[in-house]
mmCIF file of C-alpha atoms in Angstrom:
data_model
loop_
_atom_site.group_PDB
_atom_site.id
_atom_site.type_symbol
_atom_site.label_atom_id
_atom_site.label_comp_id
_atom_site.label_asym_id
_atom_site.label_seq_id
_atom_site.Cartn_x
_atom_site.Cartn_y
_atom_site.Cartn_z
ATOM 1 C CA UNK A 1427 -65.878 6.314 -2.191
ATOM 2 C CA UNK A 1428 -68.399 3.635 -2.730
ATOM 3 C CA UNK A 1429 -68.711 1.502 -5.990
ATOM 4 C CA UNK A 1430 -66.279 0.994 -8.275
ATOM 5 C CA UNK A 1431 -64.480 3.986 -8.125
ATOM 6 C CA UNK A 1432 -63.601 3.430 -4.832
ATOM 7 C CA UNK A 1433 -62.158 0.134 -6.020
ATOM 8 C CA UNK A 1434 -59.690 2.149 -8.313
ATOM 9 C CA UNK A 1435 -59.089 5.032 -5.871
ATOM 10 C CA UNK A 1436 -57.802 2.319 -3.393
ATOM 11 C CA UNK A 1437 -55.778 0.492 -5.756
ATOM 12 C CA UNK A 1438 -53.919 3.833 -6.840
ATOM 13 C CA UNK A 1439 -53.716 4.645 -3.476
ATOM 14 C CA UNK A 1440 -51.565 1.311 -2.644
ATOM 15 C CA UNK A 1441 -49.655 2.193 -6.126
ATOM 16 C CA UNK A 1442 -48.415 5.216 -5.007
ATOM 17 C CA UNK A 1443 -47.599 4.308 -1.357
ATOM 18 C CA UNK A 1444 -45.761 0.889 -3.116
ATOM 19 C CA UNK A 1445 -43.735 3.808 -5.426
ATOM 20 C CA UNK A 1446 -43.466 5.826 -2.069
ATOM 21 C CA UNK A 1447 -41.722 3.297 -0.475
ATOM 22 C CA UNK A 1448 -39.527 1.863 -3.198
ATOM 23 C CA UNK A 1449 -38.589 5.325 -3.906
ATOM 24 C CA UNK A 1450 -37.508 5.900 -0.194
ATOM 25 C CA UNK A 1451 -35.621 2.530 -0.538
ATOM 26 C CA UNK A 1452 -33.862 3.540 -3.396
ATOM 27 C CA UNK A 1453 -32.441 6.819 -1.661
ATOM 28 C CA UNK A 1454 -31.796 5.059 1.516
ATOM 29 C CA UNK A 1455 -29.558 2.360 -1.010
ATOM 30 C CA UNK A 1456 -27.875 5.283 -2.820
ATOM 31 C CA UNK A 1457 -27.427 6.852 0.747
ATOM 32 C CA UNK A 1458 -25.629 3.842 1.778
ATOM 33 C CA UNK A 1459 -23.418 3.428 -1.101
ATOM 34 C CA UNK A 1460 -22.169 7.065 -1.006
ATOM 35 C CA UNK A 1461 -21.673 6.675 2.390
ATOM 36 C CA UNK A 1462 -19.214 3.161 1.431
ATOM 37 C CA UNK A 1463 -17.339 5.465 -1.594
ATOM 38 C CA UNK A 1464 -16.366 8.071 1.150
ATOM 39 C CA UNK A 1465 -15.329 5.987 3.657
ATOM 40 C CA UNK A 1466 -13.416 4.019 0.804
ATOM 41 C CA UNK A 1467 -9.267 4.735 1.055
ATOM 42 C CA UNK A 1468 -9.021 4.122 -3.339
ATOM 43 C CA UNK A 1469 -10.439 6.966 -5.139
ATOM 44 C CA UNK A 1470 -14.068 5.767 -6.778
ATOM 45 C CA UNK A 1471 -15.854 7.169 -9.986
ATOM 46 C CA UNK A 1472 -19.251 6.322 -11.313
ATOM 47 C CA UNK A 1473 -19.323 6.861 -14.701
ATOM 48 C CA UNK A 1474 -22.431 6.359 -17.042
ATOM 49 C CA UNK A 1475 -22.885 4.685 -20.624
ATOM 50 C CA UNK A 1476 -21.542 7.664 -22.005
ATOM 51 C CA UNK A 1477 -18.546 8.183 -19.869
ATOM 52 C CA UNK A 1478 -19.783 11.068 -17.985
ATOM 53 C CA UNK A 1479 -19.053 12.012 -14.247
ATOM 54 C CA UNK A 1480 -22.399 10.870 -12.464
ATOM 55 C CA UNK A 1481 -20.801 10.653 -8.930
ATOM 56 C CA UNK A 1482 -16.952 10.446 -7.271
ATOM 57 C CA UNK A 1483 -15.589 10.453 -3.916
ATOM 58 C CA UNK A 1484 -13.302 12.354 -1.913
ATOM 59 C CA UNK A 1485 -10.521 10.698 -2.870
ATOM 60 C CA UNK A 1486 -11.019 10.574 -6.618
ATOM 61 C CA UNK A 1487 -11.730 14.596 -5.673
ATOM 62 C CA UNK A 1488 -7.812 14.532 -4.735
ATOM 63 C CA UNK A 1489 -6.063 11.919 -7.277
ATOM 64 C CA UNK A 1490 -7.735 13.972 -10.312
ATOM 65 C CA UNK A 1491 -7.393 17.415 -9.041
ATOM 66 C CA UNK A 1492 -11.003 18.005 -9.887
ATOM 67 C CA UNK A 1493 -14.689 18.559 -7.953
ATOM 68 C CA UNK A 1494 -17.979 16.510 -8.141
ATOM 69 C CA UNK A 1495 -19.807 19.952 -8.294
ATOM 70 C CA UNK A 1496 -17.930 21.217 -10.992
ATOM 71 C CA UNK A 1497 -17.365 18.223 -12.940
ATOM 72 C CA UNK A 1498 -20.585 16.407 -12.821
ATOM 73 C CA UNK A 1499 -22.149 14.956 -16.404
ATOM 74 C CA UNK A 1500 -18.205 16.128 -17.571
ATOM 75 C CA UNK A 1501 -16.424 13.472 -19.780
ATOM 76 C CA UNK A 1502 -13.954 11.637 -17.868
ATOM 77 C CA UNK A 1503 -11.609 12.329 -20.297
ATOM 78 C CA UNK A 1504 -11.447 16.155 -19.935
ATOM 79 C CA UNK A 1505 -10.147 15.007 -16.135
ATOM 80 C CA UNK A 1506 -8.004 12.290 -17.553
ATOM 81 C CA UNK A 1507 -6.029 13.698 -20.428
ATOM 82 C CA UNK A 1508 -3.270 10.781 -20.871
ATOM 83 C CA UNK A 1509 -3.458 9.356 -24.524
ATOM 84 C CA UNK A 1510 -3.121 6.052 -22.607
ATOM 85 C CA UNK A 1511 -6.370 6.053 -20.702
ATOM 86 C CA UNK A 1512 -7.820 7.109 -24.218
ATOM 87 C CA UNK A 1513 -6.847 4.210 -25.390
ATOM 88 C CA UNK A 1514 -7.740 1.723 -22.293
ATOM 89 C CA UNK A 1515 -10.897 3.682 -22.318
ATOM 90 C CA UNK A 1516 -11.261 2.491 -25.179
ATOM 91 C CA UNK A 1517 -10.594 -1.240 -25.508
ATOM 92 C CA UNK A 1518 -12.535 -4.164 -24.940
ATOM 93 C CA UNK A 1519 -11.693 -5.241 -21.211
ATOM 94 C CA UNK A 1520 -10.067 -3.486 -18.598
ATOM 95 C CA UNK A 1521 -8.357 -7.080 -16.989
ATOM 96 C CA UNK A 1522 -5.461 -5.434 -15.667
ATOM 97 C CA UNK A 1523 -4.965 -1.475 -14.355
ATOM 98 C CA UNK A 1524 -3.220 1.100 -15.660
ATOM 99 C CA UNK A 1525 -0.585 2.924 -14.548
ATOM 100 C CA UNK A 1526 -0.682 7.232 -14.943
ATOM 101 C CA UNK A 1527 2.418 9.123 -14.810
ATOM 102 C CA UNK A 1528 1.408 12.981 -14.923
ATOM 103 C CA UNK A 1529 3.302 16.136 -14.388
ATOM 104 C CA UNK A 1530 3.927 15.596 -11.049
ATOM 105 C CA UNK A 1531 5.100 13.226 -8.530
ATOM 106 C CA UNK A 1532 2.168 11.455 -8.227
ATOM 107 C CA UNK A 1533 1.925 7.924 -9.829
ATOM 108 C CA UNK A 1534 -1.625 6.649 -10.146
ATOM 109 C CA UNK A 1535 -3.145 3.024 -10.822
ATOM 110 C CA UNK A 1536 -6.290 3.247 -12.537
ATOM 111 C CA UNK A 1537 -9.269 0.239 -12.768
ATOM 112 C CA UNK A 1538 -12.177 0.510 -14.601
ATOM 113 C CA UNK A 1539 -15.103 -2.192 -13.601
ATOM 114 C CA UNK A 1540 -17.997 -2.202 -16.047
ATOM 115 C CA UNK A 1541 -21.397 -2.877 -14.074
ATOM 116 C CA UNK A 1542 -25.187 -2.471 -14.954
ATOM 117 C CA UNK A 1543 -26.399 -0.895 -18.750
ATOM 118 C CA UNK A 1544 -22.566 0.110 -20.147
ATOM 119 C CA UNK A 1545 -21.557 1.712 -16.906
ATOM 120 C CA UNK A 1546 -18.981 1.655 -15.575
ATOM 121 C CA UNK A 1547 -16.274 2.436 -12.216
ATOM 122 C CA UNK A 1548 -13.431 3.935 -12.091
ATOM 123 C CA UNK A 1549 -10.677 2.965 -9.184
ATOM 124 C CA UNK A 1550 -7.658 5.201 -8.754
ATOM 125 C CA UNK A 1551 -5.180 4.214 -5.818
ATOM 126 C CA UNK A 1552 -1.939 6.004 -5.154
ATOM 127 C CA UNK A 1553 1.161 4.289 -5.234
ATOM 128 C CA UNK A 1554 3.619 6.488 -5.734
ATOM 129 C CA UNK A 1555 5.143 5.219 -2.375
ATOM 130 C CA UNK A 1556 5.065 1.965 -3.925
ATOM 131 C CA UNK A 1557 6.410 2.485 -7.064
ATOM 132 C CA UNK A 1558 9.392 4.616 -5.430
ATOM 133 C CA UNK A 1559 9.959 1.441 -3.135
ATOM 134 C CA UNK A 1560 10.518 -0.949 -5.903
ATOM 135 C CA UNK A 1561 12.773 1.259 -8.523
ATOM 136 C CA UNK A 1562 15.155 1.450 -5.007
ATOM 137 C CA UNK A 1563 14.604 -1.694 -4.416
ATOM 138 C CA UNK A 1564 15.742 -2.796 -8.461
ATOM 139 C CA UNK A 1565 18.680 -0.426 -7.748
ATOM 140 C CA UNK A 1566 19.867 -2.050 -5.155
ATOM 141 C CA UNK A 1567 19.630 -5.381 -6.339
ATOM 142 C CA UNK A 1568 21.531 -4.270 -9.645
ATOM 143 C CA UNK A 1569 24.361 -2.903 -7.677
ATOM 144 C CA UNK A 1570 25.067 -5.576 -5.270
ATOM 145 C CA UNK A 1571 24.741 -8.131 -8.479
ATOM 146 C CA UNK A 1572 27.662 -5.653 -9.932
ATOM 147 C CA UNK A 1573 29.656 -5.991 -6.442
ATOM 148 C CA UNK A 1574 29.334 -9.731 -6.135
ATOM 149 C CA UNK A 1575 30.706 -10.159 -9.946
ATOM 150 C CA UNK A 1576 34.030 -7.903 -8.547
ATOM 151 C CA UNK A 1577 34.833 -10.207 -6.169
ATOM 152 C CA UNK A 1578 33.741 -13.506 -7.880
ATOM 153 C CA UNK A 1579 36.334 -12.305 -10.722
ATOM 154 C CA UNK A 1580 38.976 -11.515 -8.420
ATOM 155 C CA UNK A 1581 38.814 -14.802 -6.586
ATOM 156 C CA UNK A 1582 38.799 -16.795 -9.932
ATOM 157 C CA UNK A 1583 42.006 -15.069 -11.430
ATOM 158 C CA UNK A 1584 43.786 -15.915 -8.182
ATOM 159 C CA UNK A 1585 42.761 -19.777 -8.505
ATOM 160 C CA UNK A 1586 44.209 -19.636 -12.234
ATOM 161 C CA UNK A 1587 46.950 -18.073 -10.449
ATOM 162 C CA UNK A 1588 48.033 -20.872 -7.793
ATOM 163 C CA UNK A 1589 46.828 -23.707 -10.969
ATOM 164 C CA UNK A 1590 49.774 -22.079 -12.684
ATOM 165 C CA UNK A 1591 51.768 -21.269 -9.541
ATOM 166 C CA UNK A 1592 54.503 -23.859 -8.304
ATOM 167 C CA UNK A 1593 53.549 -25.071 -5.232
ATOM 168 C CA UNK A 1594 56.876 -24.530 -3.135
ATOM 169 C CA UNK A 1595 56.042 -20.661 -3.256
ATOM 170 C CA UNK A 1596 54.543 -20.382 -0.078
ATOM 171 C CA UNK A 1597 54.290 -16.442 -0.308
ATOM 172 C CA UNK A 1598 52.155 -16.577 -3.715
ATOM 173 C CA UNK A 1599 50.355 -18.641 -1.787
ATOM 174 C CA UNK A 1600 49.651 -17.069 1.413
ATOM 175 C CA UNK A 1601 49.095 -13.633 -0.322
ATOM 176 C CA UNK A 1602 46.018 -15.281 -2.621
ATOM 177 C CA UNK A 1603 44.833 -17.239 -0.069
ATOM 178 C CA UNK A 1604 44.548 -13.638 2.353
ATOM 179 C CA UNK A 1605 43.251 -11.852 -0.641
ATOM 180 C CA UNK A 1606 40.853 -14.446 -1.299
ATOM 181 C CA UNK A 1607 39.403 -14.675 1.955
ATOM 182 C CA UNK A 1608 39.109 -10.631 2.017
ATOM 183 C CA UNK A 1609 37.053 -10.983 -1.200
ATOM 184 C CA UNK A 1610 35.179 -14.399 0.154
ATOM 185 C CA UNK A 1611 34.683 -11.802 3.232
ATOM 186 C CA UNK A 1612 33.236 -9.391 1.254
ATOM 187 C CA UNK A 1613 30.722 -11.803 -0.632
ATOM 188 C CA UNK A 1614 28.909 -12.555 2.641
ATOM 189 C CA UNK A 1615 28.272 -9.115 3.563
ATOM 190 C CA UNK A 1616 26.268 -9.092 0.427
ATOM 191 C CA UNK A 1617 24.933 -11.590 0.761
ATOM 192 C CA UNK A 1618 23.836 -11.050 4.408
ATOM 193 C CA UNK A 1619 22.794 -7.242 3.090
ATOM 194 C CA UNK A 1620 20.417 -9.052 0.828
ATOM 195 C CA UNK A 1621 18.785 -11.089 3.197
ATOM 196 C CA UNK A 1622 18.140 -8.602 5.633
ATOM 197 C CA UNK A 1623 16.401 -7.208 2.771
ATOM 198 C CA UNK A 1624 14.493 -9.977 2.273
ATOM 199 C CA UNK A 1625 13.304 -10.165 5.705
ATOM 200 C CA UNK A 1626 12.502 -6.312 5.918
ATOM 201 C CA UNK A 1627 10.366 -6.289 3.021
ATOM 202 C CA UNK A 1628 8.619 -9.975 4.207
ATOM 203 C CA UNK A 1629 5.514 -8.437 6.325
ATOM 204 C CA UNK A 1630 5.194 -11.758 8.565
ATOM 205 C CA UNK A 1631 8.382 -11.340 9.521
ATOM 206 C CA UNK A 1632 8.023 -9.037 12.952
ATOM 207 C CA UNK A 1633 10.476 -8.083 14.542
ATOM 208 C CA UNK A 1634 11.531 -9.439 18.387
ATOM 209 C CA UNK A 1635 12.223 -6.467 20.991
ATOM 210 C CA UNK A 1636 14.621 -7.589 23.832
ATOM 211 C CA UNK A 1637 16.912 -5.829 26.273
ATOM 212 C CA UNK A 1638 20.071 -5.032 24.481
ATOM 213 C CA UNK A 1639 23.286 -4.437 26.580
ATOM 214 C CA UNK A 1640 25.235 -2.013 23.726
ATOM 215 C CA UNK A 1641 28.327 -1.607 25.398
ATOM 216 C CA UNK A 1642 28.768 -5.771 25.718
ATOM 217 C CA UNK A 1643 27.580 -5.635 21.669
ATOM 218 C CA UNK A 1644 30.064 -3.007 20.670
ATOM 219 C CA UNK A 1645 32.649 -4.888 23.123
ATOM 220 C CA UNK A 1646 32.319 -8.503 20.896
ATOM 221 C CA UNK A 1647 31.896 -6.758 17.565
ATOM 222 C CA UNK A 1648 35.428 -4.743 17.917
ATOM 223 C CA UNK A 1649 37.070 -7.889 18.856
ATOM 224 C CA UNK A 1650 36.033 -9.128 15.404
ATOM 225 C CA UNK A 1651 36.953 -5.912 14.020
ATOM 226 C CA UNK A 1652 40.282 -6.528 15.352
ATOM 227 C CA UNK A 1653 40.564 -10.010 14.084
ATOM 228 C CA UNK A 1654 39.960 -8.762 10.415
ATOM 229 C CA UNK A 1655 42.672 -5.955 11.271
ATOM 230 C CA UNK A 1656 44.753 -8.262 11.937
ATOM 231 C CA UNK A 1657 46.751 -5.440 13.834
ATOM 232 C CA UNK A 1658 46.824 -3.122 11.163
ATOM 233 C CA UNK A 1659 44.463 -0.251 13.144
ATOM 234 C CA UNK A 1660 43.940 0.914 17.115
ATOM 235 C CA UNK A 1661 40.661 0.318 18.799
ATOM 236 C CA UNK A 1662 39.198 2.184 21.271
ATOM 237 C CA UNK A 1663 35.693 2.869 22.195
ATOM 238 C CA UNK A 1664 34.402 5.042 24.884
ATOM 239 C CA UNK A 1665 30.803 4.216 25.506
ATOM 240 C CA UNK A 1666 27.970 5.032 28.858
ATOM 241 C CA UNK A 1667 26.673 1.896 29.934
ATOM 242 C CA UNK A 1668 23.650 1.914 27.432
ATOM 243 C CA UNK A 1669 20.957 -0.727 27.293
ATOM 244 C CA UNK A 1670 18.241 -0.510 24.205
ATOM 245 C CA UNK A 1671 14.800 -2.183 24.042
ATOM 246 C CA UNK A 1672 15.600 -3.170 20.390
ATOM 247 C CA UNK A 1673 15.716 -6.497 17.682
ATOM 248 C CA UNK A 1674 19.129 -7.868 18.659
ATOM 249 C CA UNK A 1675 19.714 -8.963 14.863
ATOM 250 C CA UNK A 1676 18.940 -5.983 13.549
ATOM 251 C CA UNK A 1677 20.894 -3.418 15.665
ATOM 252 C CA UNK A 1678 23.959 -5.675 15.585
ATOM 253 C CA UNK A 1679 24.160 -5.891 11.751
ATOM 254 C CA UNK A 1680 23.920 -2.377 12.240
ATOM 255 C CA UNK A 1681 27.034 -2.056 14.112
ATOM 256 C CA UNK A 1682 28.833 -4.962 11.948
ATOM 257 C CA UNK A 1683 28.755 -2.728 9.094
ATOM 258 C CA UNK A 1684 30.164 0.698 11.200
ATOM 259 C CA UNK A 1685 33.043 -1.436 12.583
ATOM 260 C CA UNK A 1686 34.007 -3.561 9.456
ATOM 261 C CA UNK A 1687 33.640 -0.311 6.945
ATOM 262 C CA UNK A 1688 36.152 1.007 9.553
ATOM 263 C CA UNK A 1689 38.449 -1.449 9.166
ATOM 264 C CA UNK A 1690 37.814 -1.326 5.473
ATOM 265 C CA UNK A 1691 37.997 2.052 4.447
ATOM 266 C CA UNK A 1692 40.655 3.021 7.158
ATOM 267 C CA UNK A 1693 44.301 3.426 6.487
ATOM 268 C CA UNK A 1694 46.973 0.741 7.884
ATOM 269 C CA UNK A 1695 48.246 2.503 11.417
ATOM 270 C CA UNK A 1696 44.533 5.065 11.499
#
């Protein structure tokens, strides 16, 4: 069109195809970053100023039980009903996550990142795995704490005892000094119990497969048994000459604690 309406025809022309494009490029963006959520392992929520369900993932799908279809523009808190997340919801920064323990099993850890015009995101990763790892792994620590203190007591009444003991009797003597070294015995094996804990739970530390000849393992690791006898138990093993692609350390502490719980726990003349 000639003349000046042609002028303004052209010009809304190049408006539209401008909003055209950025319109494509906006879906192609939001494309993308539904794609990302999916393939994200943490469950993620968009929520809006108002705290409504605009958008969640899979995962979020499974950690709240719930459906984008039938949840979408839904308060977040008719998903979430913990008086907690009410509360950290609520309050004026979300620096650290919160931890949800529902009805069952499942322990959550929940994030929320504000972003854009009082939005916000809402993270959820599982770790009831986690969580179950560390309450055995507090156990543990609390009981071998409560062993050591046994034998630590037992070792320092017997060094009252020989303080107070007249050195000439050689059999008060001898006895502590056997009992001692039982209980000194005992200690290690702790000890060495919490270090292999240490190294199991350190992820740099890999283990080192080599050829393992069992029978020659079990073979040194009785004769020890027997030495902590002392000849108070019969040995015998009957074993197929067995060879094991394994960590050396770790299958032989393995054994250690078979053969010396044997010696332990079995009856003078068993």
């Amino acid at each position: 069109v000639p003349g000046p309406w042609g002028d303004i025809y052209s010009r809304l022309y190049r408006l539209m195809r401008d909003q055209s494009r950025s319109r494509a490029g906006l879906s192609h963006a939001l494309w993308r970053f539904r794609q990302a959520g999916e393939a994200m392992p943490d469950g993620v929520v968009v929520l809006d100023a108002a705290d409504h369900i605009e958008w969640m993932n899979p995962v979020a799908e499974e950690h709240l039980g719930r459906g984008l279809k039938r949840d979408r523009q839904q308060p977040i808190t008719t998903l979430v009903r913990h008086p907690s997340f009410a509360a950290y919801l609520a309050s004026p920064t979300y620096a650290e996550p919160l931890t949800l323990r529902g009805e069952t099993e499942r322990i959550l850890s929940i994030q929320l990142v504000p972003y854009g015009d009082n939005e916000k995101l809402l993270l959820s990763r599982d770790i009831t795995r986690w969580e179950r790892l560390e309450s055995v792994r507090r156990d543990f620590i609390a009981n071998v704490s409560h062993e050591l203190r046994t034998p630590l007591t037992v070792m320092k009444g017997f060094l009252e005892t020989l303080s107070d003991t007249d050195r000439n009797d050689e059999r008060t003597y001898r006895r502590s000094l056997e009992l001692m070294t039982g209980q000194a015995e005992r200690m290690q094996r702790l000890v060495e119990d919490l270090l292999m804990l240490s190294r199991l739970e350190d992820s740099r530390s890999l283990l080192r497969e080599e050829p393992l000849d069992v029978p020659a393992l079990v073979a040194a690791l009785v004769n020890e048994g027997q030495a902590i006898s002392r000849g108070n138990h019969r040995f015998s093993t009957k074993l197929d000459p067995v060879w094991l692609l394994a960590s050396r350390e770790e299958v032989r502490s393995a054994f250690t604690n078979l053969v010396t719980n044997a010696v332990h726990y079995t009856p003078p003349g068993g």
